[in-house]
PDB file of N, CA and C in Angstrom:
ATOM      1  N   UNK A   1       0.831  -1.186   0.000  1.00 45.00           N
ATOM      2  CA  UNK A   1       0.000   0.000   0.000  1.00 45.00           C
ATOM      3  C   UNK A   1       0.871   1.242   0.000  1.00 45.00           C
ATOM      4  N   UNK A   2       0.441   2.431  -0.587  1.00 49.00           N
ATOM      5  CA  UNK A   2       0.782   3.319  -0.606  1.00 49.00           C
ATOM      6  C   UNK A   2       1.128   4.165   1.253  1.00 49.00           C
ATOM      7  N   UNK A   3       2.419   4.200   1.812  1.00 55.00           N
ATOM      8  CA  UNK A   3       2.913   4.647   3.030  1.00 55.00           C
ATOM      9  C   UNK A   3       2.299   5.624   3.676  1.00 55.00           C
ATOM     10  N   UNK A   4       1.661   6.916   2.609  1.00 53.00           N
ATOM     11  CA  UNK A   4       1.169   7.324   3.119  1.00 53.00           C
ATOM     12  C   UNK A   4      -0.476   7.294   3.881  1.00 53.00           C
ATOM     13  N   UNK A   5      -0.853   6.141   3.472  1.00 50.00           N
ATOM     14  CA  UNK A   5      -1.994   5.404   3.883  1.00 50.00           C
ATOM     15  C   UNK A   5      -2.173   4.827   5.217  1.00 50.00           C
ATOM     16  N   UNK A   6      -2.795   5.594   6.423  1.00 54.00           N
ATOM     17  CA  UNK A   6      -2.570   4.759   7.552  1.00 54.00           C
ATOM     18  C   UNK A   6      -2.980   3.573   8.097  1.00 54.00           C
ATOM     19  N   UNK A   7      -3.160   2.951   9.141  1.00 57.00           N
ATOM     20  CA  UNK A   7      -3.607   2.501   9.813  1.00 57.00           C
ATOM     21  C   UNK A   7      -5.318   2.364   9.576  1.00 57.00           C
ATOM     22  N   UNK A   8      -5.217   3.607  10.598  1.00 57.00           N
ATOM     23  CA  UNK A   8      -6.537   4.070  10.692  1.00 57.00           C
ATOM     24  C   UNK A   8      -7.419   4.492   9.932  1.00 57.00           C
ATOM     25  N   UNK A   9      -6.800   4.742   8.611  1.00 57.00           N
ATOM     26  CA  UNK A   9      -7.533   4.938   7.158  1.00 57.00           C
ATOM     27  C   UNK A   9      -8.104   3.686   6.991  1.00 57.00           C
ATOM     28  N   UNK A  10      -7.177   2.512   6.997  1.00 53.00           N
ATOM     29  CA  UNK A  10      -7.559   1.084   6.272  1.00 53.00           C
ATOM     30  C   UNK A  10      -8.720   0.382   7.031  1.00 53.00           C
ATOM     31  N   UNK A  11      -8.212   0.787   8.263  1.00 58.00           N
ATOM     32  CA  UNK A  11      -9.791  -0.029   9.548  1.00 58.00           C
ATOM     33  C   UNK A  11     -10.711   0.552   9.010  1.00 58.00           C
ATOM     34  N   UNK A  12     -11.186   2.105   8.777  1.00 55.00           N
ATOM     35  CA  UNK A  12     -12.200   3.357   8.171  1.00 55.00           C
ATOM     36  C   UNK A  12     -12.455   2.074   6.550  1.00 55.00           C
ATOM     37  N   UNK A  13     -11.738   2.349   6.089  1.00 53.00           N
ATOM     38  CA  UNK A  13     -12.193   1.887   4.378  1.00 53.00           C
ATOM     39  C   UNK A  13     -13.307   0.414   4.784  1.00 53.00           C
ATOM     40  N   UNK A  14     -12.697  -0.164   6.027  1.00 54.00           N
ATOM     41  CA  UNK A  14     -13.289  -1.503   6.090  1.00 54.00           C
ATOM     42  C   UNK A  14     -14.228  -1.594   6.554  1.00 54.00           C
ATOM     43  N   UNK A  15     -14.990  -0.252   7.394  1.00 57.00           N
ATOM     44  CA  UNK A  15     -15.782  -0.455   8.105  1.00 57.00           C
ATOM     45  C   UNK A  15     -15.726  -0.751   9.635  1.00 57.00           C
ATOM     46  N   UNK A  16     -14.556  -0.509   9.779  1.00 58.00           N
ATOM     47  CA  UNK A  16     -14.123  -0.839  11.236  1.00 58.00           C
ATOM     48  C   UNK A  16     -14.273   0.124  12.438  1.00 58.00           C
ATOM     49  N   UNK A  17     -15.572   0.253  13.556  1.00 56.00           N
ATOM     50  CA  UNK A  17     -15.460   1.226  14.552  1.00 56.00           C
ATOM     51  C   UNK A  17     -14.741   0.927  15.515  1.00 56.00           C
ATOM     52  N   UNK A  18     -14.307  -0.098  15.921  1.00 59.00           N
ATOM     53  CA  UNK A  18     -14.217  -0.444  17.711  1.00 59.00           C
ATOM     54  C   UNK A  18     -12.432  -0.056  18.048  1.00 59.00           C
ATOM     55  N   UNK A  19     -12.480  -0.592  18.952  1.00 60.00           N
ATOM     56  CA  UNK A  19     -10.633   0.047  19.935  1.00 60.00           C
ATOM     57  C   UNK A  19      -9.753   0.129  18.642  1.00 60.00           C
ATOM     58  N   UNK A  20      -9.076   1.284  18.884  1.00 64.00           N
ATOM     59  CA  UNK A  20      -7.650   1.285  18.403  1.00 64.00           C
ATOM     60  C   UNK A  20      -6.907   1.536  19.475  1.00 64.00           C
ATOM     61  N   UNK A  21      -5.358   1.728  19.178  1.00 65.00           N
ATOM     62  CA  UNK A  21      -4.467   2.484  20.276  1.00 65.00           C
ATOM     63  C   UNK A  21      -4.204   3.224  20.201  1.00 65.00           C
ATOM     64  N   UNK A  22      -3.622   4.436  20.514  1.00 65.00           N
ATOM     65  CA  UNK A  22      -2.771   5.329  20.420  1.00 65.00           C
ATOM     66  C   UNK A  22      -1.711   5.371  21.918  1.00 65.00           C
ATOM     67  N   UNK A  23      -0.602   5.930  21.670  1.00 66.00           N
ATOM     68  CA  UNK A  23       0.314   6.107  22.737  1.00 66.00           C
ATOM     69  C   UNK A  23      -0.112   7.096  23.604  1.00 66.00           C
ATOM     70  N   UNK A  24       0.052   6.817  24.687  1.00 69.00           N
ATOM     71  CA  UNK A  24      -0.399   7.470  25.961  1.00 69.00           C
ATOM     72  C   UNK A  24      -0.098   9.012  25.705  1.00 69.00           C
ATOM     73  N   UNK A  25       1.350   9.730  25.364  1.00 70.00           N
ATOM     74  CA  UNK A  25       1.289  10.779  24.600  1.00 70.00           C
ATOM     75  C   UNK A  25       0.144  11.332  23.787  1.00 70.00           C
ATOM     76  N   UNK A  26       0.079  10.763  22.597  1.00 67.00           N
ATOM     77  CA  UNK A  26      -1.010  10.918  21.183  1.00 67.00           C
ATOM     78  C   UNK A  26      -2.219  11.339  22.059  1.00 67.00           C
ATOM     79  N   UNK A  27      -2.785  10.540  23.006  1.00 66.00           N
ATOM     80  CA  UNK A  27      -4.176  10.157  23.488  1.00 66.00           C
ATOM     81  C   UNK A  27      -3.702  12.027  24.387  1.00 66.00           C
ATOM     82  N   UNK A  28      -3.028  12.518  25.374  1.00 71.00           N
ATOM     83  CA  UNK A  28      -3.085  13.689  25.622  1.00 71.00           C
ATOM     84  C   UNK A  28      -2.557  14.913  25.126  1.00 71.00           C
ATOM     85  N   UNK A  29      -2.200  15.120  23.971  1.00 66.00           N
ATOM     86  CA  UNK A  29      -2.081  15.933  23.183  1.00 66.00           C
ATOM     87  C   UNK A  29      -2.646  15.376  21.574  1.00 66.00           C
ATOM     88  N   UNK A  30      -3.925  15.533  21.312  1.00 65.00           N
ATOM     89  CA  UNK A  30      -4.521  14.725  20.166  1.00 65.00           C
ATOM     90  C   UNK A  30      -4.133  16.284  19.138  1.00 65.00           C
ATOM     91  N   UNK A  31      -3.947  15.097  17.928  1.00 67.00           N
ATOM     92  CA  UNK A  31      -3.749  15.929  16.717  1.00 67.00           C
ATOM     93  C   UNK A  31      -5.102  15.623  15.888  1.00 67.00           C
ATOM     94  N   UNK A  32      -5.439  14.268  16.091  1.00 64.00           N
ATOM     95  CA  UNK A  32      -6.796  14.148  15.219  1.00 64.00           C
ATOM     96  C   UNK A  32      -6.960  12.479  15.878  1.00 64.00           C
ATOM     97  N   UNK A  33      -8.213  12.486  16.550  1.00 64.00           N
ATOM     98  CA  UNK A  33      -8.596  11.421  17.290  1.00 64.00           C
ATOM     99  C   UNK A  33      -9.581  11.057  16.207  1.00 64.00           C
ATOM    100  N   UNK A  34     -10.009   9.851  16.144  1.00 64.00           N
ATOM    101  CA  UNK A  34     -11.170   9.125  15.783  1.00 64.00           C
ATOM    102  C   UNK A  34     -12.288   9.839  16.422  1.00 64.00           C
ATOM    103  N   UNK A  35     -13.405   9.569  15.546  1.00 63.00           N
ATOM    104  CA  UNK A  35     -14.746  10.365  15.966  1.00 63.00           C
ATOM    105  C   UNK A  35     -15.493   9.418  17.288  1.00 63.00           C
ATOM    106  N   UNK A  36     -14.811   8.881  17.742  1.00 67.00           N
ATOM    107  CA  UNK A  36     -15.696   8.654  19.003  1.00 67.00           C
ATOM    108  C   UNK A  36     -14.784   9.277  20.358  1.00 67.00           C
ATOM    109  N   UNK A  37     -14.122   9.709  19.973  1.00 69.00           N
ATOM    110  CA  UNK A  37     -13.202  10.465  21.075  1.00 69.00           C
ATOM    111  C   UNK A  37     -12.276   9.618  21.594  1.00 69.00           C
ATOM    112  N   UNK A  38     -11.970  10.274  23.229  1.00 75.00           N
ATOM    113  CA  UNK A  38     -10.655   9.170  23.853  1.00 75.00           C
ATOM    114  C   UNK A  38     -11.062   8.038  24.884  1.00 75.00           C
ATOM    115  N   UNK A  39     -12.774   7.819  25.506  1.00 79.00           N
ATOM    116  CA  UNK A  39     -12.828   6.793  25.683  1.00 79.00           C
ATOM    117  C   UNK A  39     -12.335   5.623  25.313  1.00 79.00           C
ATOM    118  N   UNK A  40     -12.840   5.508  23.539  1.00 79.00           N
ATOM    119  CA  UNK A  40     -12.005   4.237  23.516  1.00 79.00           C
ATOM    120  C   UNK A  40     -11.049   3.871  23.331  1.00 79.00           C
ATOM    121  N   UNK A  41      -9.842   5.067  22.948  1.00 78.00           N
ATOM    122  CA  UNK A  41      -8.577   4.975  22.967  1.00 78.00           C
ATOM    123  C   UNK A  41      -8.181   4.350  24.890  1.00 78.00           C
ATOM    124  N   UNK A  42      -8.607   5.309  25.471  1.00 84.00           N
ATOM    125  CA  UNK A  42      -8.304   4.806  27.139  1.00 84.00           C
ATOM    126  C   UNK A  42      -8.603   3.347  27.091  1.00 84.00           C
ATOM    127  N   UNK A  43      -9.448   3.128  26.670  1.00 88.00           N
ATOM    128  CA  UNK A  43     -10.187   1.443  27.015  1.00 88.00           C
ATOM    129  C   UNK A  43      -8.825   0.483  26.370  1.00 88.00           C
ATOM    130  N   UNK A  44      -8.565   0.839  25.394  1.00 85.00           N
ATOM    131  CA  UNK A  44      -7.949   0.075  24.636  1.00 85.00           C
ATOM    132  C   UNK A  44      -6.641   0.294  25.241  1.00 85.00           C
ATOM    133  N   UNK A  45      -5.788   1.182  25.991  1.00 88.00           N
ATOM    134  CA  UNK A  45      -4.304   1.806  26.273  1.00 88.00           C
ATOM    135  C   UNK A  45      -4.189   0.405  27.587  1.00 88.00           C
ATOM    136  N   UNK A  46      -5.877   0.491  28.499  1.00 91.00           N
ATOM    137  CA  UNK A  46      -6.085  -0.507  29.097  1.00 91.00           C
ATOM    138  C   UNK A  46      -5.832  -1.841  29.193  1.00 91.00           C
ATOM    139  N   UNK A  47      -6.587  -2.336  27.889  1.00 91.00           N
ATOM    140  CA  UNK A  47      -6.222  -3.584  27.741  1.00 91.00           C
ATOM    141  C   UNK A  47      -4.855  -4.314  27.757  1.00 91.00           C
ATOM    142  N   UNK A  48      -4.156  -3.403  26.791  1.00 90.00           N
ATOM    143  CA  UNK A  48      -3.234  -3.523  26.305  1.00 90.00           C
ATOM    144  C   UNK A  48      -2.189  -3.379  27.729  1.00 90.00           C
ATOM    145  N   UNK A  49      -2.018  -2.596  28.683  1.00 92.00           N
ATOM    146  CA  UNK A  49      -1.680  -2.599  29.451  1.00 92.00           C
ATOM    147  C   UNK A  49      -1.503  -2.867  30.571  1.00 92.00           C
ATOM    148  N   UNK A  50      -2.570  -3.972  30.865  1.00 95.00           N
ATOM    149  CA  UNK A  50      -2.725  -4.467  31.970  1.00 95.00           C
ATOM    150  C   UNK A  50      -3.921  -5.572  31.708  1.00 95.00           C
ATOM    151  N   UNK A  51      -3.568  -6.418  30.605  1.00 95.00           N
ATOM    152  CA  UNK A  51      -4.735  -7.481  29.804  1.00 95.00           C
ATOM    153  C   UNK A  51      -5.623  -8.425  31.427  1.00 95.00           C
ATOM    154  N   UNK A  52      -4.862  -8.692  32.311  1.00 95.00           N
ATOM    155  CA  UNK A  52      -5.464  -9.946  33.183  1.00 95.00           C
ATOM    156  C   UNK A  52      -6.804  -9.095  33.932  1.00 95.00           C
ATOM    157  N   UNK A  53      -6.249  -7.755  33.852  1.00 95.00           N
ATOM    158  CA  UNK A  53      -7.303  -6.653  34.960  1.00 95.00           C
ATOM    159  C   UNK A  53      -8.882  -6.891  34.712  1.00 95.00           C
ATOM    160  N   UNK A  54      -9.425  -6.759  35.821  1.00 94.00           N
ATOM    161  CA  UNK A  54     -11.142  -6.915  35.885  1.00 94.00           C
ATOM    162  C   UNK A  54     -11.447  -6.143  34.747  1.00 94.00           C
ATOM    163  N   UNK A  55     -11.214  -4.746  35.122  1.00 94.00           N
ATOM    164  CA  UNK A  55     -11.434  -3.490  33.975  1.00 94.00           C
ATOM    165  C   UNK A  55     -11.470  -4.268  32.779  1.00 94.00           C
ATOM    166  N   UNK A  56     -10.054  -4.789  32.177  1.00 94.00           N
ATOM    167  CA  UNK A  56      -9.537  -4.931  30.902  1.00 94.00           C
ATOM    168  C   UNK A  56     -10.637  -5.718  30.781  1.00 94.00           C
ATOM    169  N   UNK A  57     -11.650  -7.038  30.839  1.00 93.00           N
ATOM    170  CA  UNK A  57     -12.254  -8.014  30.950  1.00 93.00           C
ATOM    171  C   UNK A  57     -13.447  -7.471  30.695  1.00 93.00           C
ATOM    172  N   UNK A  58     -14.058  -6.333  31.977  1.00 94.00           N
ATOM    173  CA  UNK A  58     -15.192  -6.071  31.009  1.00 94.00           C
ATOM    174  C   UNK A  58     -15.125  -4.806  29.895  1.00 94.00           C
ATOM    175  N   UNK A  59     -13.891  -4.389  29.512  1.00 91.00           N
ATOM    176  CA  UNK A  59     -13.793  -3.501  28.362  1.00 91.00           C
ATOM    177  C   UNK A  59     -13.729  -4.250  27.174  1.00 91.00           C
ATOM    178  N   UNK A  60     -13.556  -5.577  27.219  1.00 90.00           N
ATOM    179  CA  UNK A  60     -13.782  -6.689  26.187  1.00 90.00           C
ATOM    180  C   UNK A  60     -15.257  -7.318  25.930  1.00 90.00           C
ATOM    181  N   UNK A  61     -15.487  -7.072  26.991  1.00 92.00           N
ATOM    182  CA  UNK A  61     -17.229  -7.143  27.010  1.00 92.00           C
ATOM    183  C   UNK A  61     -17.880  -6.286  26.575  1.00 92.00           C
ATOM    184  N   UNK A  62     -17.964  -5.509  26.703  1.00 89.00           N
ATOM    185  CA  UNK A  62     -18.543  -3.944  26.649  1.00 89.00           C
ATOM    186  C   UNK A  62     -18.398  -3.891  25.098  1.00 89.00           C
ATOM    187  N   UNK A  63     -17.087  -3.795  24.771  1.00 85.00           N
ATOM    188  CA  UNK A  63     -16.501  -2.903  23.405  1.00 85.00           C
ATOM    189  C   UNK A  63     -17.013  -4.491  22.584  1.00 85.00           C
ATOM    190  N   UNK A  64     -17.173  -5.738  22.715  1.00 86.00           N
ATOM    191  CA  UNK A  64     -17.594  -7.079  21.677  1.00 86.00           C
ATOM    192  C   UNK A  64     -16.020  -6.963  21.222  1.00 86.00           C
ATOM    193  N   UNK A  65     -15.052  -6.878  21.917  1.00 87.00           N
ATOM    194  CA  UNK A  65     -13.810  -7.424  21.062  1.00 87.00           C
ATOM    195  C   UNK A  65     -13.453  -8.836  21.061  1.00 87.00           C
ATOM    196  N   UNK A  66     -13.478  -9.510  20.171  1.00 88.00           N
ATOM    197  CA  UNK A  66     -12.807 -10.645  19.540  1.00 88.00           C
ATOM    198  C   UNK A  66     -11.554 -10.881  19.345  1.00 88.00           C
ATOM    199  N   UNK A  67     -10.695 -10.296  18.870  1.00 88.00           N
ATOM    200  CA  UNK A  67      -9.416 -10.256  18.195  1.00 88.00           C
ATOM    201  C   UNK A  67      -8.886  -8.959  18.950  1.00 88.00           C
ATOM    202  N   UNK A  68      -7.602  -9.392  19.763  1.00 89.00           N
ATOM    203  CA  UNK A  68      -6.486  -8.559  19.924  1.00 89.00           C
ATOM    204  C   UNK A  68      -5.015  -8.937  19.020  1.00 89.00           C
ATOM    205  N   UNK A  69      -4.908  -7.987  18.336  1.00 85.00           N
ATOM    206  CA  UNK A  69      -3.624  -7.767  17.592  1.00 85.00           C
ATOM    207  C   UNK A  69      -2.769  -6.778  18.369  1.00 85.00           C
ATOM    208  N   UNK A  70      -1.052  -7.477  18.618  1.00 87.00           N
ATOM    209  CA  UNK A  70      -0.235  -6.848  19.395  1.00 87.00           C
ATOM    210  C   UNK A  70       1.197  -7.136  18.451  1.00 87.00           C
ATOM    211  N   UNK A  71       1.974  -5.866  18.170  1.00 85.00           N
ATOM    212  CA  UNK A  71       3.012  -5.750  17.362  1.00 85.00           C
ATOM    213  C   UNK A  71       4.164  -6.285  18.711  1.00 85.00           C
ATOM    214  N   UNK A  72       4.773  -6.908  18.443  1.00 85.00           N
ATOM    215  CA  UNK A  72       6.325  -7.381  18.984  1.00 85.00           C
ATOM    216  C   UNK A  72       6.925  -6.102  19.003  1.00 85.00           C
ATOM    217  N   UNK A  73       7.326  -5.596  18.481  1.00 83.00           N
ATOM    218  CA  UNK A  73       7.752  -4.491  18.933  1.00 83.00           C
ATOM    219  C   UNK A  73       7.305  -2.938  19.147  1.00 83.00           C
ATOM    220  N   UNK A  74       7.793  -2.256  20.059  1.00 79.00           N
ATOM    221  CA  UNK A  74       7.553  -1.241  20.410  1.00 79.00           C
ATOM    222  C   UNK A  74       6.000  -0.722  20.713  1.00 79.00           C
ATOM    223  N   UNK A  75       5.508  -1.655  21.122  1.00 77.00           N
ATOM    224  CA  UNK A  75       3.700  -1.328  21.309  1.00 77.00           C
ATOM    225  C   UNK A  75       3.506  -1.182  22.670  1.00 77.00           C
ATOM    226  N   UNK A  76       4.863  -1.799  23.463  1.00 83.00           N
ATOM    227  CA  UNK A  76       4.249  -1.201  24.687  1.00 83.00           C
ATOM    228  C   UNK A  76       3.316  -1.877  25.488  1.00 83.00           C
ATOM    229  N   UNK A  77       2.716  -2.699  24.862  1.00 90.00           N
ATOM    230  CA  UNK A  77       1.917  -4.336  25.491  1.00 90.00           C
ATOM    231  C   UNK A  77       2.358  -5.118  26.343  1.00 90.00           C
ATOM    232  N   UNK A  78       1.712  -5.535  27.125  1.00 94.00           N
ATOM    233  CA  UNK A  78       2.125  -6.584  28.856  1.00 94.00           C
ATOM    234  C   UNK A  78       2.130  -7.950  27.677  1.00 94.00           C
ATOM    235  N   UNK A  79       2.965  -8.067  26.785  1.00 94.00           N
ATOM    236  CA  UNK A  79       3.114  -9.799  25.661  1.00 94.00           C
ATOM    237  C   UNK A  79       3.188 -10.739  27.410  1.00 94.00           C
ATOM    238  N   UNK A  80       3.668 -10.430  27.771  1.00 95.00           N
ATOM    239  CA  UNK A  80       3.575 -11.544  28.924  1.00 95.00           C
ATOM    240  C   UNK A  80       2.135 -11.821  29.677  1.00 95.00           C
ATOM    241  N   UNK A  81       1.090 -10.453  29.903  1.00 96.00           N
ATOM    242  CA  UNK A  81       0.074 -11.033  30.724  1.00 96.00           C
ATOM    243  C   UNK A  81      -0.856 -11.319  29.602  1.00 96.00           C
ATOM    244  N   UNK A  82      -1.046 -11.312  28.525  1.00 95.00           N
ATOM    245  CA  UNK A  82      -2.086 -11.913  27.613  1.00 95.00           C
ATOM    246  C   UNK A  82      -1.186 -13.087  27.301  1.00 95.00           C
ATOM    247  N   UNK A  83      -0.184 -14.051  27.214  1.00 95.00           N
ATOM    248  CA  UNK A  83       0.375 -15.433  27.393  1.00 95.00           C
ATOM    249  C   UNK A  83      -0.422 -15.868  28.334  1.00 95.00           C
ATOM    250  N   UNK A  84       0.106 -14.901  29.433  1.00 95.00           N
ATOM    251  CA  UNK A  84      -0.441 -15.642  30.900  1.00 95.00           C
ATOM    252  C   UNK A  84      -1.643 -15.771  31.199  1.00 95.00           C
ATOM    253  N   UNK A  85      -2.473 -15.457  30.609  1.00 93.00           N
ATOM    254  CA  UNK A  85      -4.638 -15.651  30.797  1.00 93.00           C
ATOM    255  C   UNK A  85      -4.889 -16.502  30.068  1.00 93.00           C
ATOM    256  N   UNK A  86      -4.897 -17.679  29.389  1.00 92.00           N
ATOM    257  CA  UNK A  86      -5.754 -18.168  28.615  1.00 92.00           C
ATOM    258  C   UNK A  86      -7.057 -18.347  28.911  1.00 92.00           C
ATOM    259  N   UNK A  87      -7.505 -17.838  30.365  1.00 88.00           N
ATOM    260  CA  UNK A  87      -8.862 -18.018  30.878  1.00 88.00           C
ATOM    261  C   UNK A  87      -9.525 -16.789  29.642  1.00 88.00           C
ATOM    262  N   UNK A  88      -8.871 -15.849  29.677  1.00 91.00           N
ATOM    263  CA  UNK A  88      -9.401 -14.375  28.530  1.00 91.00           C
ATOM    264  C   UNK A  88      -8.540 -14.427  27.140  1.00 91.00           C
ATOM    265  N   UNK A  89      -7.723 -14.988  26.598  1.00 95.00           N
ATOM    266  CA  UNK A  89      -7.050 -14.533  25.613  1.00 95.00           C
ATOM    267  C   UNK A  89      -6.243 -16.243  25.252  1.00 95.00           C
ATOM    268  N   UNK A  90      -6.611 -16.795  23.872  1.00 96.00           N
ATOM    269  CA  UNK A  90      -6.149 -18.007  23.053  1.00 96.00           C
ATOM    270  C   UNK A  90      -5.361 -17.425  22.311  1.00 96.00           C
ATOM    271  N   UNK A  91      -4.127 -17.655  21.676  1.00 96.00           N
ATOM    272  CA  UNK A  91      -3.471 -17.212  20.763  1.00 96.00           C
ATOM    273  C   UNK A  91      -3.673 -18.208  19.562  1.00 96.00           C
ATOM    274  N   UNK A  92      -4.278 -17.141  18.647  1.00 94.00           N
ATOM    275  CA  UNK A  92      -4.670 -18.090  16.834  1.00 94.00           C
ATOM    276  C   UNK A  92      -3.534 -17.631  16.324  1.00 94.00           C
ATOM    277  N   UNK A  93      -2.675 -16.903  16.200  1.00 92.00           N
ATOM    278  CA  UNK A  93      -1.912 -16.726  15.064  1.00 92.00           C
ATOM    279  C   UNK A  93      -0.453 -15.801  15.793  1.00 92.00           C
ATOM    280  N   UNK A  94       0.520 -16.126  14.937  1.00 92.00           N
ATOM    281  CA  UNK A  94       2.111 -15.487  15.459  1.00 92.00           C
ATOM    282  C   UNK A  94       2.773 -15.609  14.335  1.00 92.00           C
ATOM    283  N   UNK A  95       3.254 -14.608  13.961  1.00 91.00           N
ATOM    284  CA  UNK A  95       4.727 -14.686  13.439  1.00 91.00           C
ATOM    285  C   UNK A  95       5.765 -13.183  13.706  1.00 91.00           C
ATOM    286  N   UNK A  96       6.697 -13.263  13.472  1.00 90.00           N
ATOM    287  CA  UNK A  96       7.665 -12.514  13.895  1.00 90.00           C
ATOM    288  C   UNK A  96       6.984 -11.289  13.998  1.00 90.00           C
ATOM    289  N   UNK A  97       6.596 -10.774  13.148  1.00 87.00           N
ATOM    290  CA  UNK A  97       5.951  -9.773  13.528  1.00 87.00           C
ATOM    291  C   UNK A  97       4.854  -9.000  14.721  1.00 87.00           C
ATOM    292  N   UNK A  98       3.598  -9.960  14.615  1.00 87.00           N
ATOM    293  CA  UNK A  98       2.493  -9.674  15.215  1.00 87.00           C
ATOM    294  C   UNK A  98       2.119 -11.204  16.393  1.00 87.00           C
ATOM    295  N   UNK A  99       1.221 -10.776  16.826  1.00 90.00           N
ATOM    296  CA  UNK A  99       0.525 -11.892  17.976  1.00 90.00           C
ATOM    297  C   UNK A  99      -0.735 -11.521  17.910  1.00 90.00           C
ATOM    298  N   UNK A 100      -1.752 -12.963  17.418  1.00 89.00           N
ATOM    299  CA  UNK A 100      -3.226 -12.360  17.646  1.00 89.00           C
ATOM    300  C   UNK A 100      -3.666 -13.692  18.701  1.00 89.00           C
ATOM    301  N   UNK A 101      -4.582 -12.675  19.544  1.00 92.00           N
ATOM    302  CA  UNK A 101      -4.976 -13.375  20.274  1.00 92.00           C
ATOM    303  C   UNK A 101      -6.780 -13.459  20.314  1.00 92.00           C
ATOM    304  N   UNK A 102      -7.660 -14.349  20.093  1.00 93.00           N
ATOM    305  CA  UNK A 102      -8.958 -14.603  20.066  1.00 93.00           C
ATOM    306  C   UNK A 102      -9.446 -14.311  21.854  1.00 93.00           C
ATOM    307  N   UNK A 103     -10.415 -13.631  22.040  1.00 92.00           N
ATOM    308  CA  UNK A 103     -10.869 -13.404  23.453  1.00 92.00           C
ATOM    309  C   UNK A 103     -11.938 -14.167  24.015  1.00 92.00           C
ATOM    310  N   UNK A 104     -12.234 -14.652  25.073  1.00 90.00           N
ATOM    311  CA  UNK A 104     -13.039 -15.332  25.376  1.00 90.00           C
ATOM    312  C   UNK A 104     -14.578 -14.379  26.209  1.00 90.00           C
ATOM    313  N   UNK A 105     -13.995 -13.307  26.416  1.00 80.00           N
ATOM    314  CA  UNK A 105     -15.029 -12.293  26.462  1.00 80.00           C
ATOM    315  C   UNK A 105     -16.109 -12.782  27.984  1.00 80.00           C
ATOM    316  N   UNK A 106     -14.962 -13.219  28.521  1.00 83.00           N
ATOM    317  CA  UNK A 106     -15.795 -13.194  30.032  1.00 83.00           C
ATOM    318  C   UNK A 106     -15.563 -11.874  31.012  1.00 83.00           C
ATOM    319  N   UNK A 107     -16.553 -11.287  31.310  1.00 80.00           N
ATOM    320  CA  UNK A 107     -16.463 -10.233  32.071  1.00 80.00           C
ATOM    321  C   UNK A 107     -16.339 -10.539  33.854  1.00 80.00           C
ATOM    322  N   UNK A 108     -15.577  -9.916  34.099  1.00 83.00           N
ATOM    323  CA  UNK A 108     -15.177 -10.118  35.761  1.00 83.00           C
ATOM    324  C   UNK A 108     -16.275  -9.116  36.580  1.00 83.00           C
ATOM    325  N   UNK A 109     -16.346  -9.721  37.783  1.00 72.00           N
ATOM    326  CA  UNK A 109     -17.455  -9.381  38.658  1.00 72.00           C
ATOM    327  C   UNK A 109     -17.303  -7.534  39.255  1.00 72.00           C
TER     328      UNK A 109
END
């Protein structure tokens, strides 16, 4: 694809509303947020940051996420506490690059 094409363009072309990330930076000094604002950026900075947490569990509930995609590098992701849950998070797919993990979408009390 053309580089200058983002991310967040390609989820948009697809039809895609639900979590993205942005870096904890980005999310408090926004240059141009997605039209649902920074809730779901927070929700998602969440997950990603602390995957085993009650919170994180029902923000997977809440938001219907299925699929977490986490870059190996530089994303800033707990890769160790989504290993460590398989009670919330199966891993379908890996390669050097990326880690996806399928959610089991149980919400904590």
């Amino acid at each position: 694809m053309n580089p200058g094409i983002t991310n967040r363009a390609v989820l948009a072309m697809g039809g895609y509303t639900g979590l993205q990330s942005y870096s904890a930076f980005r999310i408090a000094h926004p240059r141009s947020l997605p039209t649902a604002g920074k809730t779901p950026l927070l929700d998602s900075q969440e997950v990603l940051l602390h995957p085993q947490s009650c919170q994180s569990a029902n923000i997977l509930v809440r938001q219907d996420v299925r699929y977490v995609v986490l870059y190996r590098v530089n994303s800033g992701a707990d890769l160790a506490g989504f290993a460590a849950d398989p009670a919330h998070y199966q891993q379908v797919f890996e390669n050097p690059t990326v880690i996806i993990y399928a959610t089991h979408r149980t919400g904590c009390g």
